Coordinates of C-alpha atoms in Angstrom, one line a residue:
M1252 CA 181.6 112.8 138.2
V1253 CA 181.6 109.4 136.9
L1254 CA 182.7 106.7 138.5
L1255 CA 184.9 103.8 137.2
F1256 CA 185.6 100.5 139.0
N1257 CA 187.2 97.9 137.2
V1258 CA 188.5 94.9 139.3
F1259 CA 189.1 91.6 138.8
L1260 CA 188.3 89.1 142.2
T1261 CA 190.0 85.9 143.3
P1262 CA 190.9 84.4 146.7
S1263 CA 194.5 84.9 145.9
P1264 CA 196.5 88.1 147.0
A1265 CA 196.9 90.8 144.0
N1266 CA 200.6 91.4 145.2
S1267 CA 202.1 89.1 147.1
N1268 CA 205.1 91.1 148.2
L1269 CA 203.1 93.3 150.2
N1270 CA 202.5 93.0 153.6
L1271 CA 199.1 93.0 154.5
E1272 CA 198.6 92.7 158.4
R1273 CA 195.3 93.1 159.7
G1274 CA 196.1 92.5 163.5
N1275 CA 193.1 90.9 165.5
L1276 CA 190.7 91.5 162.6
A1277 CA 188.8 88.7 160.5
S1278 CA 189.1 88.2 157.5
Y1279 CA 186.7 88.4 154.8
S1280 CA 185.6 87.2 151.3
K1281 CA 187.0 89.8 148.3
V1282 CA 183.1 89.7 147.4
D1283 CA 182.2 90.7 150.7
I1284 CA 184.9 93.2 150.9
T1285 CA 183.6 94.7 147.4
K1286 CA 180.0 95.0 148.5
Y1287 CA 181.1 96.7 151.6
S1288 CA 183.3 99.3 148.8
L1289 CA 180.3 99.4 146.5
A1290 CA 178.3 101.1 149.4
S1291 CA 180.5 103.0 150.7
L1292 CA 181.0 104.5 147.1
A1293 CA 176.9 104.7 146.7
V1294 CA 176.7 107.5 149.4
A1295 CA 180.2 109.0 148.6
Y1296 CA 178.7 111.1 145.8
K1297 CA 175.8 111.8 143.5
W1298 CA 177.1 110.3 140.3
K1299 CA 176.4 111.3 136.8
R1300 CA 177.3 107.7 135.5
V1301 CA 178.6 104.3 137.6
I1302 CA 180.3 101.9 135.2
L1303 CA 181.7 98.7 137.5
N1304 CA 183.6 96.1 135.1
I1305 CA 183.7 93.0 137.9
E1306 CA 184.9 90.2 136.9
L1307 CA 185.1 87.0 138.8
G1308 CA 188.0 84.1 139.3
K1309 CA 186.4 80.5 139.3
E1310 CA 186.2 80.5 143.2
Y1311 CA 184.0 83.2 143.4
I1312 CA 182.0 83.1 139.4
Q1313 CA 178.4 81.6 141.1
E1314 CA 178.4 84.7 143.2
A1315 CA 178.2 87.0 139.7
D1316 CA 174.9 87.5 139.5
E1317 CA 174.0 88.2 142.8
L1318 CA 176.9 90.6 143.2
E1319 CA 175.5 92.4 139.9
R1320 CA 171.9 92.7 142.1
Y1321 CA 173.6 93.8 144.9
A1322 CA 175.3 96.9 142.8
T1323 CA 172.5 97.8 140.9
D1324 CA 170.3 98.0 144.2
I1325 CA 172.5 100.2 146.2
F1326 CA 173.1 102.1 143.0
A1327 CA 169.5 102.7 142.4
G1328 CA 168.2 106.0 140.5
I1329 CA 171.5 106.3 139.1
D1330 CA 173.0 105.4 135.5
I1331 CA 174.5 102.4 136.2
Q1332 CA 176.6 100.4 133.5
Y1333 CA 177.8 96.7 134.6
S1334 CA 179.9 94.3 132.7
H1335 CA 181.2 90.9 134.2
R1336 CA 184.8 91.7 132.1
R1337 CA 187.3 94.3 133.7
N1338 CA 189.2 96.5 130.9
V1339 CA 192.5 94.5 130.2
T1340 CA 192.9 95.4 126.4
Q1341 CA 193.6 99.0 125.1
Q1342 CA 190.4 98.6 122.9
D1343 CA 188.6 97.9 126.5
W1344 CA 189.9 101.1 127.5
I1345 CA 188.8 102.9 124.4
S1346 CA 185.4 101.3 124.0
T1347 CA 184.8 102.7 128.2
Y1348 CA 185.9 106.4 127.0
S1349 CA 182.7 106.1 125.1
Q1350 CA 180.7 105.6 128.2
I1351 CA 182.0 108.2 130.4
N1352 CA 179.9 111.5 130.1
D1353 CA 181.2 113.6 132.1
E1354 CA 184.3 115.6 132.3
V1355 CA 185.7 114.3 135.7
I1356 CA 186.3 110.3 136.7
L1357 CA 187.0 108.5 140.1
Y1358 CA 188.5 105.8 138.8
L1359 CA 189.2 102.8 141.2
G1360 CA 191.1 99.5 139.8
N1361 CA 190.8 98.0 143.9
H1362 CA 188.1 96.3 145.6
D1363 CA 189.0 97.3 149.0
H1364 CA 189.2 100.7 149.3
I1365 CA 186.5 102.1 151.8
F1366 CA 185.0 105.6 151.4
L1367 CA 185.1 106.5 155.1
D1368 CA 184.1 110.2 155.7
S1369 CA 181.1 111.5 157.5
S1370 CA 179.6 113.4 154.8
R1371 CA 180.1 114.2 150.7
S1372 CA 181.2 117.8 151.4
T1373 CA 184.9 117.6 151.1
L1374 CA 185.0 114.8 148.4
E1375 CA 182.3 117.4 146.3
E1376 CA 184.2 120.5 147.4
I1377 CA 187.2 118.0 145.8
V1378 CA 185.4 117.3 142.6
Q1379 CA 184.6 121.2 142.1
T1380 CA 188.2 122.0 142.6
V1381 CA 188.8 120.2 139.8
E1382 CA 186.1 121.1 137.6
N1383 CA 187.0 124.6 137.8
S1384 CA 190.5 124.2 137.8
K1385 CA 192.4 126.0 134.7
L1386 CA 195.2 123.3 135.3
K1387 CA 195.6 120.4 132.5
Y1388 CA 195.7 117.3 134.2
P1389 CA 194.7 118.0 137.8
T1390 CA 194.7 114.7 139.6
V1391 CA 193.8 114.2 142.7
A1392 CA 195.3 111.0 145.5
I1393 CA 191.9 109.7 147.1
S1394 CA 193.1 107.5 149.5
H1395 CA 196.8 106.0 151.4
W1396 CA 196.4 109.6 152.9
P1397 CA 198.5 109.0 155.7
E1398 CA 201.5 108.0 153.2
N1399 CA 200.3 111.2 150.6
I1400 CA 200.2 113.9 153.3
R1401 CA 203.5 112.9 154.7
W1402 CA 205.7 112.4 151.2
S1403 CA 203.3 115.6 149.3
K1404 CA 206.9 117.8 150.3
S1405 CA 210.0 115.0 150.2
G1406 CA 208.6 112.7 148.0
Y1407 CA 208.6 109.0 148.7
I1408 CA 211.7 108.1 151.0
E1409 CA 212.5 104.0 150.4
L1410 CA 212.0 101.6 153.2
S1411 CA 215.7 101.1 153.3
E1412 CA 216.5 104.5 153.3
T1413 CA 216.7 107.6 155.5
F1414 CA 216.5 110.8 153.6
P1415 CA 214.4 112.1 150.7
R1416 CA 216.7 111.8 147.3
Q1417 CA 214.8 114.7 145.8
L1418 CA 212.3 117.1 147.4
N1419 CA 209.5 118.2 145.3
T1420 CA 210.4 121.7 144.4
S1421 CA 206.9 122.4 143.3
Y1422 CA 205.1 121.6 146.4
R1423 CA 202.5 124.1 147.3
V1424 CA 199.9 124.6 150.1
A1425 CA 196.9 125.2 148.7
P1426 CA 193.6 125.9 150.3
Y1427 CA 192.2 122.8 149.0
G1428 CA 195.3 120.3 149.7
I1429 CA 198.9 119.9 148.8
E1430 CA 200.1 120.2 145.0
Y1431 CA 203.0 119.2 143.3
T1432 CA 203.9 118.2 139.9
S1433 CA 204.8 114.6 138.9
T1434 CA 203.0 111.6 137.4
C1435 CA 200.9 109.0 139.1
I1436 CA 199.6 106.4 137.3
D1437 CA 198.0 104.8 140.4
S1438 CA 194.7 103.4 140.2
L1439 CA 192.5 105.0 143.1
I1440 CA 192.6 108.4 141.7
I1441 CA 190.6 111.5 140.5
L1442 CA 191.5 112.7 136.8
N1443 CA 189.7 114.8 134.6
K1444 CA 188.8 113.1 130.9
A1445 CA 191.7 114.5 129.3
L1446 CA 194.1 112.6 131.0
Y1447 CA 192.0 109.8 130.3
K1448 CA 192.6 110.1 126.7
E1449 CA 196.0 110.8 126.8
W1450 CA 196.6 107.7 128.9
F1451 CA 194.4 105.3 126.8
L1452 CA 193.6 106.6 123.8
E1453 CA 196.9 108.4 122.1
G1454 CA 199.3 106.2 120.7
E1455 CA 198.7 102.5 119.6
W1456 CA 200.0 99.4 121.8
R1457 CA 201.8 96.4 120.8
E1458 CA 199.9 93.8 120.0
G1459 CA 199.5 91.7 123.0
T1460 CA 199.6 94.5 125.3
V1461 CA 197.6 94.2 128.3
L1462 CA 197.0 96.7 131.2
P1463 CA 194.2 95.3 134.2
R1464 CA 196.0 98.0 136.4
T1465 CA 197.8 101.1 135.2
E1466 CA 199.8 100.8 137.9
G1467 CA 200.6 97.3 137.2
I1468 CA 200.4 94.5 139.6
G1469 CA 202.7 91.4 138.1
T1470 CA 202.3 93.0 134.2
Y1471 CA 202.5 96.0 132.4
T1472 CA 202.3 99.7 133.9
L1473 CA 200.9 102.6 132.1
L1474 CA 204.5 104.1 132.0
N1475 CA 206.1 100.9 130.2
I1476 CA 203.5 100.7 127.7
K1477 CA 204.2 104.3 127.0
N1478 CA 207.8 103.9 127.1
S1479 CA 207.4 100.8 124.4
I1480 CA 206.0 102.9 122.1
E1481 CA 208.2 105.8 122.6
S1482 CA 205.6 108.3 124.4
E1483 CA 206.0 110.0 127.2
L1484 CA 203.5 110.3 130.4
P1485 CA 202.0 113.6 130.6
L1486 CA 202.5 115.7 133.9
Q1487 CA 200.0 115.8 136.3
T1488 CA 199.4 118.1 139.3
I1489 CA 198.7 115.8 142.3
I1490 CA 196.4 116.9 144.5
T1491 CA 196.5 115.7 148.2
P1492 CA 193.5 116.5 150.2
Y1493 CA 193.6 117.5 153.8
K1494 CA 191.1 115.3 155.1
E1495 CA 190.8 111.3 154.5
L1496 CA 188.2 109.8 152.2
F1497 CA 189.3 106.6 151.3
R1498 CA 191.5 103.9 153.3
H1499 CA 193.2 100.4 152.0
F1500 CA 191.1 97.8 153.8
D1501 CA 193.9 95.9 154.8
G1502 CA 195.7 99.2 156.2
Y1503 CA 199.0 100.9 155.5
M1504 CA 201.6 98.0 157.1
H1505 CA 203.5 97.5 154.4
Q1506 CA 204.6 101.0 154.6
N1507 CA 205.4 100.6 158.6
I1508 CA 202.2 102.2 159.3
S1509 CA 200.9 100.2 162.3
N1510 CA 197.4 98.8 163.3
N1511 CA 197.9 100.9 166.2
I1512 CA 197.9 104.2 164.2
C1513 CA 195.8 103.5 161.2
P1514 CA 194.3 100.3 161.6
S1515 CA 192.6 98.0 158.9
L1516 CA 189.4 97.7 158.5
D1517 CA 186.5 95.7 159.5
I1518 CA 183.0 95.5 158.6
P1519 CA 180.9 96.6 161.4
P1520 CA 179.1 93.6 162.9
G1521 CA 175.5 93.9 161.2
F1522 CA 176.2 95.9 158.0
F1523 CA 174.7 93.9 155.6
E1524 CA 171.5 93.3 157.8
S1525 CA 171.6 97.1 158.5
N1526 CA 171.7 96.2 162.2
I1527 CA 174.8 98.3 163.0
K1528 CA 175.3 98.9 167.4
I1529 CA 177.1 101.5 168.3
R1530 CA 178.8 101.7 171.6
Y1531 CA 180.2 104.9 172.2
G1532 CA 182.7 106.8 175.1
Y1533 CA 183.0 103.4 177.5
G1534 CA 186.5 101.8 178.1
D1535 CA 185.8 97.9 177.9
R1536 CA 184.7 96.4 174.8
K1537 CA 181.5 94.5 174.2
E1538 CA 181.1 91.9 171.5
G1539 CA 178.5 92.4 168.5
W1540 CA 178.8 96.1 168.6
V1541 CA 181.2 98.5 167.3
N1542 CA 183.2 99.7 169.8
I1543 CA 184.3 103.5 169.5
N1544 CA 186.3 105.6 171.7
P1545 CA 188.6 108.9 170.6
K1546 CA 190.6 108.7 173.8
G1547 CA 191.2 105.0 173.7
E1548 CA 195.0 103.7 174.2
N1549 CA 195.0 100.8 171.5
Y1550 CA 193.0 99.5 168.5
Y1551 CA 191.5 96.3 168.5
A1552 CA 193.2 95.5 165.4
Y1553 CA 196.4 96.0 167.3
D1554 CA 195.3 94.6 171.2
R1555 CA 192.3 92.6 171.8
S1556 CA 191.5 94.8 174.3
G1557 CA 191.1 97.7 172.3
V1558 CA 188.7 99.7 170.6
D1559 CA 187.4 99.6 167.0
Y1560 CA 187.5 103.1 166.0
M1561 CA 188.8 106.1 167.5
L1562 CA 186.3 108.9 166.0
T1563 CA 183.9 111.0 167.8
L1564 CA 180.1 110.4 166.8
Q1565 CA 180.3 113.3 163.8
D1566 CA 183.2 111.2 162.4
I1567 CA 180.7 108.2 161.9
P1568 CA 181.2 107.0 158.4
L1569 CA 178.5 108.2 155.9
V1570 CA 177.9 104.6 154.6
W1571 CA 177.0 103.3 157.9
K1572 CA 174.2 106.0 158.8
D1573 CA 171.3 104.1 157.7
K1574 CA 172.2 101.1 158.9
I1575 CA 172.6 102.2 162.7
T1576 CA 170.1 100.9 165.0
T1577 CA 171.0 101.4 168.2
T1578 CA 173.6 104.0 169.7
D1579 CA 174.6 103.3 173.8
V1580 CA 176.7 106.6 174.7
N1581 CA 178.5 107.1 178.1
P1582 CA 176.7 109.7 179.9
D1583 CA 179.9 110.9 181.4
I1584 CA 181.7 111.9 177.9
L1585 CA 183.0 115.4 177.8
E1586 CA 182.6 116.3 174.2
E1587 CA 185.2 118.9 173.6
E1588 CA 188.1 116.5 175.4
D1589 CA 186.6 113.8 173.0
I1590 CA 187.5 116.0 169.8
Q1591 CA 190.9 117.0 171.4
Y1592 CA 192.0 113.3 171.1
R1593 CA 190.3 112.6 168.0
L1594 CA 192.5 115.5 166.3
L1595 CA 195.5 113.9 168.2
K1596 CA 194.9 110.3 166.5
I1597 CA 194.6 112.4 163.2
L1598 CA 198.3 113.7 163.6
N1599 CA 199.2 110.4 164.8
M1600 CA 198.6 109.5 161.4
M1601 CA 200.6 112.3 160.0
Y1602 CA 203.5 112.0 162.0
S1603 CA 203.7 108.0 161.7
D1604 CA 207.2 107.7 160.6
E1605 CA 209.9 110.2 162.0
R1606 CA 211.8 110.6 158.6
Y1607 CA 209.2 112.5 156.7
N1608 CA 208.5 114.4 160.2
P1609 CA 210.8 117.7 159.0
Y1610 CA 209.2 117.6 155.6
I1611 CA 205.6 118.5 157.2
D1612 CA 204.8 122.4 157.3
A1613 CA 203.3 124.0 160.1
K1614 CA 200.7 125.1 157.9
V1615 CA 199.8 122.2 156.8
Q1616 CA 199.3 120.8 159.9
E1617 CA 197.1 123.8 160.2
N1618 CA 195.3 123.1 157.6
V1619 CA 194.5 119.4 158.5
L1620 CA 193.3 120.1 161.5
Q1621 CA 190.9 123.2 160.5
H1622 CA 189.4 120.6 158.0
Y1623 CA 188.3 118.0 160.8
L1624 CA 187.3 120.3 162.8
T1625 CA 184.4 121.5 160.4
A1626 CA 182.4 118.6 161.4
Y1627 CA 182.2 120.1 164.7
K1628 CA 180.1 123.7 164.7
N1629 CA 181.0 125.3 168.3
Y1630 CA 185.0 124.6 167.7
Q1631 CA 188.0 126.1 166.2
L1632 CA 191.8 126.4 166.6
D1633 CA 192.9 128.8 169.2

């Protein structure tokens, strides 16, 4: 699989209409968030090639060379193509097509989605599914998991509405995820090279057309462009995995998913110094440490006395693991109880909006829990 990372960084928000509420969490430079994202991507998969188009606004331009050095270092040993310009024109996207040397692409037009899984195994299984698929355009929704898992059957329900307008009649519960037929032009997906070609190479765009992100932010979308040249977007088979792979750094408050359900993210203290200190299973906080307790009542993003993460030790993100220097574990923890609380927090993310709850099938819940339980070798569902 090839990684295509195509972003433009300025201090201004990409979309001023979104409510991105970080609660009690610190704010970070977009360059640092990009570094954290890239570091997570570097361990997420054994990439065949990495294409990084990272353009910086004038406010960050002095950091361009250092950012390139950082990216080159963390992707050491991998074929990396680095550019200080992001794709904007059709010709840019066509040129990138010639750089793609695999049939599967992970495409990110966002700088702030972090790979949070504790291992590569789920992502590798999903990529293998796409590689072996007989479907024409399989497309994996890799982030915004609490949203995608709940609306796979119902379809998106507008924030001002109560009921679905139309159910996804093609909805299917598959072994590797939920499938349905639709179009998805989000810039955080896994797609195949054939779909990339259909999107960017088929039909000649009108002069002056620019497309920095496929779903558009204050500009054309891919759908607008295709409509303008009287060309239809092809239908895709959208796949939502049963496990959260990536999370938006600023969370999902814009979809009314609270920071006490699926919180925004922090960069762990000591991450860039490779000196992360983990404190696990305690009821109080300790500054300078990553405070983890699956039995916590509240997240720190929501409540200053809360915990940073409600994970178990087996769920610690892969991107942290080689940077942890100290782990302090409460000797009184009960492993089975911690796992049960961890799974409850996962279900809380799924059932965060009662409008969607009737459309989440029991089999989907079972598959989600089974996929998370694979991290715990001695446990299974009754």
